[in-house]
Each structure stands twice: as C-alpha cells, then as structure tokens.
Coordinates of C-alpha atoms in Angstrom, one line a residue:
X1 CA 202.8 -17.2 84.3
X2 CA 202.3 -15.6 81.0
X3 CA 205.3 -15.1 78.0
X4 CA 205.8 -11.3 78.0
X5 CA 204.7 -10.7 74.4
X6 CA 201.0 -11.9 75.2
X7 CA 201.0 -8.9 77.7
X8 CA 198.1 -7.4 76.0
X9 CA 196.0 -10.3 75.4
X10 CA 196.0 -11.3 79.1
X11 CA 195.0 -7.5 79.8
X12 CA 192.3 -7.3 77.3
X13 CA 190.6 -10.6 77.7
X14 CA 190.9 -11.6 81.4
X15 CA 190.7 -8.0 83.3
X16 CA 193.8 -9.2 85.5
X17 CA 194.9 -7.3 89.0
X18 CA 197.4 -4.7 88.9
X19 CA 200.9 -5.8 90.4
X20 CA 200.8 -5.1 94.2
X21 CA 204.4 -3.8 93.6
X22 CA 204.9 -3.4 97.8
X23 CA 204.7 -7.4 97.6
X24 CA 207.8 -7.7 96.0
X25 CA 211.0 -8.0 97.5
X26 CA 213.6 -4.4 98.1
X27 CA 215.9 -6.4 95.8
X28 CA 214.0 -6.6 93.1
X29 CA 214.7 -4.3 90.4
X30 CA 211.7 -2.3 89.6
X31 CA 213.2 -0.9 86.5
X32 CA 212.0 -4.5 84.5
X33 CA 208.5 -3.6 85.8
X34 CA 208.0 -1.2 82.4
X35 CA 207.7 -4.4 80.7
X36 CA 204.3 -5.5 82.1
X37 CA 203.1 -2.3 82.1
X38 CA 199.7 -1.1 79.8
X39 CA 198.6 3.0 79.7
X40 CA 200.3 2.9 83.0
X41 CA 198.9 0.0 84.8
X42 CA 201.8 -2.8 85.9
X43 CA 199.6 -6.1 85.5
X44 CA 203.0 -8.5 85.4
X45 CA 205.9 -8.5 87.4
X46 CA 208.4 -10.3 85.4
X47 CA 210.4 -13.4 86.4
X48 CA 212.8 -14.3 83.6
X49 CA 214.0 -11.7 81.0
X50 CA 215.8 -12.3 77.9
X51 CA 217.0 -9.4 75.0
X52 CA 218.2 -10.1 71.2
X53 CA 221.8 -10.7 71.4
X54 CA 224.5 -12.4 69.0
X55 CA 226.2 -15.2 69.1
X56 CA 229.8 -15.0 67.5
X57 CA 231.7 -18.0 66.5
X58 CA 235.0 -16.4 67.1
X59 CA 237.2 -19.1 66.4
X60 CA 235.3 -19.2 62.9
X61 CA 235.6 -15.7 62.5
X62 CA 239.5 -15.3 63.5
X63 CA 240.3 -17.7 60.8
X64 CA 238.7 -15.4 58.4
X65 CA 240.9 -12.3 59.6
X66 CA 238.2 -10.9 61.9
X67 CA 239.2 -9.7 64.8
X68 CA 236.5 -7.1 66.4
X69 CA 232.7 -8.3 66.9
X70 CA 230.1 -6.8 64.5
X71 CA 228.0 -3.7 66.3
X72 CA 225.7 -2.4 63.0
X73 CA 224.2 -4.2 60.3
X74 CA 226.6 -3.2 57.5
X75 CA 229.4 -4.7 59.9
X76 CA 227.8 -7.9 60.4
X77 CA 227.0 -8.4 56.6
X78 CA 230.8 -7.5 55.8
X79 CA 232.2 -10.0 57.8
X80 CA 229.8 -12.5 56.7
X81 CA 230.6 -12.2 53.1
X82 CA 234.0 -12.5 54.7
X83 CA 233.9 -15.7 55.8
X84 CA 231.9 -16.7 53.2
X85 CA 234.8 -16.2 51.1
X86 CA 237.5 -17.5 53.2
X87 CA 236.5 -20.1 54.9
X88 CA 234.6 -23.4 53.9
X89 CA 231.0 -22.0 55.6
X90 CA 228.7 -20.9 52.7
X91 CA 226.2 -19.4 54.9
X92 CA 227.1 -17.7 57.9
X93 CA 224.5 -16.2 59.5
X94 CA 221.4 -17.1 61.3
X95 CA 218.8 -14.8 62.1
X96 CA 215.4 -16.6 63.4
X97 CA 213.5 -17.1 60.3
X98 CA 209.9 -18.6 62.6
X99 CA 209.7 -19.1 66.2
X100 CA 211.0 -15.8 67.7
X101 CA 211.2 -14.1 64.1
X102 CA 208.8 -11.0 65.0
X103 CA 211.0 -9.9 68.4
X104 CA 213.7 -9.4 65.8
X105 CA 212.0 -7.6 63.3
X106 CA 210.6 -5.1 66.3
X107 CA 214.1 -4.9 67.6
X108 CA 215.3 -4.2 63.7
X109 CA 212.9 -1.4 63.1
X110 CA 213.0 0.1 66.6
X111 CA 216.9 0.3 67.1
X112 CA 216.5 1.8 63.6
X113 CA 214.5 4.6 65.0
X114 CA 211.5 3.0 63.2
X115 CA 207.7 2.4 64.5
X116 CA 207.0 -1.2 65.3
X117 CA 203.0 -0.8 66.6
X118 CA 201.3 2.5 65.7
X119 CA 199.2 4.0 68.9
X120 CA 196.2 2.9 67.0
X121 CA 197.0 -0.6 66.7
X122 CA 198.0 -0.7 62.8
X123 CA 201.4 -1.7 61.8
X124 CA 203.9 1.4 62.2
X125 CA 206.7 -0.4 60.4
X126 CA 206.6 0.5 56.6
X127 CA 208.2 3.8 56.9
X128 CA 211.9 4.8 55.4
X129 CA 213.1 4.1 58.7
X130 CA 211.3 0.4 59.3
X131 CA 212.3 -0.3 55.1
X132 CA 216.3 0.3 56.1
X133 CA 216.4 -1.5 59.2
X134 CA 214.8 -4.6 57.5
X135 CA 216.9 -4.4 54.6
X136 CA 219.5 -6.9 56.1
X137 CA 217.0 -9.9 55.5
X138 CA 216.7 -9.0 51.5
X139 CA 220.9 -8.9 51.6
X140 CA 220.8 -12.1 53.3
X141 CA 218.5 -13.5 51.0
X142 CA 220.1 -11.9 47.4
X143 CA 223.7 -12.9 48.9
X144 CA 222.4 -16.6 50.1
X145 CA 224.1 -15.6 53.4
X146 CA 221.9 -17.9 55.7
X147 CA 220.3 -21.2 55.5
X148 CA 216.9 -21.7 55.3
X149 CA 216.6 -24.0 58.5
X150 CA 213.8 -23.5 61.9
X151 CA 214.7 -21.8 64.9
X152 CA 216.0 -25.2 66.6
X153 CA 217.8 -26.1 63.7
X154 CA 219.3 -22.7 63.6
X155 CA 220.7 -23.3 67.6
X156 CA 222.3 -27.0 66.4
X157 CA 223.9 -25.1 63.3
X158 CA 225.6 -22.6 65.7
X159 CA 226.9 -25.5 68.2
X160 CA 227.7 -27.5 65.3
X161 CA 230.1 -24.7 64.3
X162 CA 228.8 -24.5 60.8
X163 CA 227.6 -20.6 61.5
X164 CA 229.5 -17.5 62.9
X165 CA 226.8 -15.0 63.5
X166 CA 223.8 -16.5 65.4
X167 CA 221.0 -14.0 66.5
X168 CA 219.8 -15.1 69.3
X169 CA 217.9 -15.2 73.5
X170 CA 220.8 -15.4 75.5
X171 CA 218.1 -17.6 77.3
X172 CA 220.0 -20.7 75.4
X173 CA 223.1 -19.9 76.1
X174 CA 223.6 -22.2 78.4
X175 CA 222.2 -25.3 76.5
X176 CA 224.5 -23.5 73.7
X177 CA 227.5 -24.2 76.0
X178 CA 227.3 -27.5 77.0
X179 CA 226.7 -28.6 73.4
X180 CA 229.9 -27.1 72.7
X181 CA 232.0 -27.8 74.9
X182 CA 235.7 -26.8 73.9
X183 CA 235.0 -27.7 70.6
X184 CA 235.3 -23.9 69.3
X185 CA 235.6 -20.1 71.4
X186 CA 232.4 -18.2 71.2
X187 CA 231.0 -15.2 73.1
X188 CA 227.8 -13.6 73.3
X189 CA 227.6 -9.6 72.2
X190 CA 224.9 -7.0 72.0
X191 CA 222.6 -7.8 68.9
X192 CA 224.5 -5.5 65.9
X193 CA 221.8 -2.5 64.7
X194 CA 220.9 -0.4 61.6
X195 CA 223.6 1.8 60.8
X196 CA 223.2 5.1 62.5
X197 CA 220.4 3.6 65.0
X198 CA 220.4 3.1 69.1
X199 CA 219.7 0.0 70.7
X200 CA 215.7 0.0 71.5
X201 CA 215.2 -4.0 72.1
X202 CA 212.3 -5.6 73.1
X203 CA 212.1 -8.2 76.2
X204 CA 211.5 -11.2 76.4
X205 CA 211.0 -14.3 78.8
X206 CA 207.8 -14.9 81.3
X207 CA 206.4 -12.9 84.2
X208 CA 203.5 -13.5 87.0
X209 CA 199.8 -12.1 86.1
X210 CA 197.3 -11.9 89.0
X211 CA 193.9 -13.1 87.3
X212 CA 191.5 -13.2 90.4
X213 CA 188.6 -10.8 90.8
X214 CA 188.5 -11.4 94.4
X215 CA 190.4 -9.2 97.1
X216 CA 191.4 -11.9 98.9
X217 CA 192.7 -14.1 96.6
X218 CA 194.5 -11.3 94.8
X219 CA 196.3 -10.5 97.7
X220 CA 197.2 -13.6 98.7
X221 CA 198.8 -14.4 94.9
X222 CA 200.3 -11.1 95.1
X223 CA 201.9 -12.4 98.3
X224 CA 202.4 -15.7 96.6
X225 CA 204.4 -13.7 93.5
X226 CA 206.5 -11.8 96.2
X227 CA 207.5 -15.0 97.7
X228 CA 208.2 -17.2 94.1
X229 CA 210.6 -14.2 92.8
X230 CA 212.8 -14.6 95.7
X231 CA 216.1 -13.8 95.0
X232 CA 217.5 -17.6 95.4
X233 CA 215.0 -18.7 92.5
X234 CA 216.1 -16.0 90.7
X235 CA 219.4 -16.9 90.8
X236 CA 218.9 -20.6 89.9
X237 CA 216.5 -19.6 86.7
X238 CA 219.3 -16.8 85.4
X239 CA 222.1 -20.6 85.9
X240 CA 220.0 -22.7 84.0
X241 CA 218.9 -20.9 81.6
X242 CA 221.6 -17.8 81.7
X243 CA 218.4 -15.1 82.0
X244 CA 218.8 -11.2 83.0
X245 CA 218.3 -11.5 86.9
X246 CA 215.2 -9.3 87.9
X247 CA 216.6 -9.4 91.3
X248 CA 219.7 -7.2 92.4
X249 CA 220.8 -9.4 95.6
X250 CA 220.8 -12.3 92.6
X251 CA 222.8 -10.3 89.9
X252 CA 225.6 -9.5 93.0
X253 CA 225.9 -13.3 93.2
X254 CA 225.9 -14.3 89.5
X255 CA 228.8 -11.4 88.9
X256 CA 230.9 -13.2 91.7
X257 CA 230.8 -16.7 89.8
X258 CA 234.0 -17.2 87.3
X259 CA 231.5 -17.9 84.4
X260 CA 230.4 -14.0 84.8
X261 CA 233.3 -12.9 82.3
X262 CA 232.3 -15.4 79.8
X263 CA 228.9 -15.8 77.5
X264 CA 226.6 -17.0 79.6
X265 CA 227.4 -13.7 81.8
X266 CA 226.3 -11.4 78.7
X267 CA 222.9 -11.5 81.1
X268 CA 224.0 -11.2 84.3
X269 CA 226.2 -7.9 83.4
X270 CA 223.0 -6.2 81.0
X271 CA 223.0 -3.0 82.4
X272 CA 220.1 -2.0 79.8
X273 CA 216.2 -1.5 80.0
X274 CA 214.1 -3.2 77.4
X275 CA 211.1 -2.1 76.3
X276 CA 207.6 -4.0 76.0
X277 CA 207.6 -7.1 73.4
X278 CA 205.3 -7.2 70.4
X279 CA 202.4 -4.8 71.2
X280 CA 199.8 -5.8 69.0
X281 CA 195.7 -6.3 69.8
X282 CA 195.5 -9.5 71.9
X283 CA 193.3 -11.5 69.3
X284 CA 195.7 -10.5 66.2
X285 CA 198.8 -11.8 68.4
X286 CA 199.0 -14.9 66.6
X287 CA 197.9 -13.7 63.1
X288 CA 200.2 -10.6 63.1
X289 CA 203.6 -12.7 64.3
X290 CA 202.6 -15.1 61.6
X291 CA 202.7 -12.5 58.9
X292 CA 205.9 -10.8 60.0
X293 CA 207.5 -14.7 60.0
X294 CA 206.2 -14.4 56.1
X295 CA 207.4 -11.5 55.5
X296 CA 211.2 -12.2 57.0
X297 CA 210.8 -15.8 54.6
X298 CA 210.1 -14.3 51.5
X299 CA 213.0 -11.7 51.7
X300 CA 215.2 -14.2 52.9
X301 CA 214.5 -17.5 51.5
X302 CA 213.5 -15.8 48.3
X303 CA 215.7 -12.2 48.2
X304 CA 212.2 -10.4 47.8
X305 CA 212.7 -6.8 48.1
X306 CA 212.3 -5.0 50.9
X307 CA 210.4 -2.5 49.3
X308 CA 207.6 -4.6 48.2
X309 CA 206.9 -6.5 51.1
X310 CA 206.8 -4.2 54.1
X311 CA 204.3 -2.3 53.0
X312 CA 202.0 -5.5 52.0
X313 CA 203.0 -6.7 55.0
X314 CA 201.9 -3.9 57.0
X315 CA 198.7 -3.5 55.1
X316 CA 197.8 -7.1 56.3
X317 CA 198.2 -6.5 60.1
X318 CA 196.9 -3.2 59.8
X319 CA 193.7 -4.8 58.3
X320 CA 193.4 -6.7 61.0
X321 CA 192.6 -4.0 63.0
X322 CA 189.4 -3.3 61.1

C-alpha cells in the first residue's frame, strides 16, 4: 500500500506491475482508477480516497448572521472577517499550514484554472492564474485570520469550536465527530475555490501497488488486491474513517445508513472524479512539498506577498529538476 501522492516515486524507482484491472471486482468503480494512472499505465488501484473539503462550524457561523456556506474564496474570506468581528473568535479559519499543505495549494491553483506541475517536471504554478488562486493565504496572513498552529492542532481547534472554517480530508471526519459530540452543528461542504474557477481537486488516501517482477507472484497479488478491496472492507474503511467508497455495491449501503445526510456522508454522496495528487519527480517528492509548506508559512504567518514568493518558490522546485 502506497499514499496516492508518492504515485510517481513508486513507478520510477521500483518498476511496479500494471493493475490487472479484470482482478477487481464489477463493483468497483473504475472511474477512481485515473488516479494511479502514469502516461497511461494504471500501476495502483486505489482503496481509500479522500478530496479537500471544508469544515463549517455552523452554529459559530449563524451567530455571526451567516446563513449560506462559503463556495469561492472571496466568500469564505467575507464571512471570516465576519465573525471575526462579531463574535469572540479572532481567527477563524484554518487552512493546513504543514502536513497536507501542498494538496491544497494544487487544489488552489488547479480549481483556479492554474498549472500545478508543468509536463516537464518544473513548477507550473507561478502564472497570473496560480498568483490569484494563492492569494487567499497572503489575505489570511495581512488580516491575521488564522492561527499559526500544525495540522493536528488545527483538527483540536475545529472540535474545540474555536474555528468556523476548517479545510480539511473528510478522512477525519469521523474522529471530528466524536470529539464533538453535540457540543456545536457542523457539516462538511465542497472546499470553496478562486473566484471564477471550477473544482479540479486532487485525491487523496492509499491504494495497492503490485511490486513483483515475477508472473506468478504478480498475479497472485493482483488476485490478492481483487480480494482485499472487497466491497465489505470497503464499506468498513469509508465508517471509520468516512472515506469516498471505491466500490459501488459499498456506496449503495453507506447511502442507506441515517448518518448519509449528515457530514460524515459528504464522502459517501461525492459524485466527483479527482485528479492525480502532487505530480512531482519521485526523488524531489519530499523536497518540493517542503518548499510549498514554506511558501504557504511565509504568506501566512508573515502576510508575505503573494507576488514575491510564488515565483521564488517555483524557481526552487523547478531547480530541482536540473
């Protein structure tokens, strides 16, 4: 099992099998298969699938006169400033600052009809489109709109009910809700975008790689991946963890359950296809993501403008490539 994103590092350094897709079950939705795809080639079939979402406190925002969930960028950042002003929470927001911080930057500049990962390997980002769909973390930043906590601390802000807009993996939604029991209404929406953009968002969660160079053994894991994505597993991964079931005889189930109107069935009902996570040369993986979790700091921690550091940014990974 392999995390999505590293996609192209498995391919480049270990030569895996391609996906014996007529192992798989007739219930599983071949439609997530794009996401372990490279030039055409499936090499993972993915298990559990996660997109960037938000997390609303709605009780939070309510009391600030809010009655509709954000959908763009200029939305969220209104009703920020909104409760920022009406309400005794200084800093509303929460977008990942480390951790996950790179899958929201690609879903920023994508949805903004931006280049995340040129063909060539260089960073496509630092273009007029990838500047204004990045532009929220500098507002953030000059407006002191978020604090400057981790990724976990981030998640324990949110269930604290000391934030009202929490990007997020609707993979923790389910932690999320037991943490918070009644203590305050919250839902789980699609992740708001750059104004004027269209949802392009990156997946994320784990899949199965088959790394054997012998025929027998491939087929026998291939087999052995047919058999572990079986639509009962499936189903108990997307409880636990509230993931997008890969399976459609699983998502049937999940919509049958009373908790499918709530948050943690934002995943079950996703009706949407994600596209490949990160995409950058397997041995600048850990490099790149580093430099983007810089570059989302400095605007936001420090209000650096936007226009500054995306392009130095970009020149960094891209030098990587050379």
């Amino acid at each position: 099992m392999l995390g999505l994103d590293q996609l192209k590092f498995w391919v480049e350094k270990y030569s895996p099998q391609a996906i014996d897709t007529d192992s798989l079950r007739d219930s599983y939705d071949r439609d997530y298969l794009s996401v372990g795809t490279v030039d055409g080639t499936t090499y993972v079939a993915p298990f559990q699938i996660s997109v960037p979402v938000l997390y609303t406190n709605t009780t939070l925002a309510e009391s600030a006169g809010i009655d509709a969930l954000p959908t763009t960028h200029s939305e969220v950042l209104e009703d920020a400033r909104a409760i920022q002003e009406k309400t005794d929470v200084s800093t509303p927001i929460q977008i990942p600052r480390d951790n996950i911080a790179w899958w929201f930057v690609q879903a920023f500049v994508g949805s903004g009809g931006g280049t995340f990962v040129n063909k060539d390997g260089t960073a496509g980002f630092d273009s007029e489109e990838g500047r204004a769909a990045l532009k929220i973390y500098q507002t953030i930043g000059d407006e002191k709109l978020e604090d400057q906590v981790s990724w976990q601390d981030s998640i324990a802000q949110f269930t604290q009910g000391n934030v009202a807009y929490f990007f997020a993996t609707p993979a923790v939604g389910a932690s999320v809700a037991a943490s918070i029991g009644d203590s305050f209404d919250w839902t789980i929406s699609d992740m708001p975008i750059p104004d004027g953009g269209t949802a392009k968002l990156p997946a994320g969660g784990n899949g199965w790689m088959v790394l054997s160079d012998d025929a027998c053994r491939a087929a026998f894991s291939n087999e052995l991946i047919g058999a572990m994505l079986d639509p009962e597993v499936i189903l108990t991964s997307s409880l636990a963890n509230s993931y997008i079931p890969v399976d459609t005889e699983a998502k049937a189930e999940l919509l049958q359950r009373p908790e499918a109107d709530g948050p943690l069935g934002y995943a079950w009902r996703y009706e949407g296809t994600p596209v490949a996570g990160s995409g950058w040369a397997g041995e600048n993986l850990g490099r790149t993501n580093q430099y983007l979790q810089d570059m989302v700091q400095s605007m936001v921690d420090q209000g650096e403008d936007v226009n500054d550091v995306v392009p130095s940014t970009a020149d960094r990974i891209s030098a990587l490539t050379k």
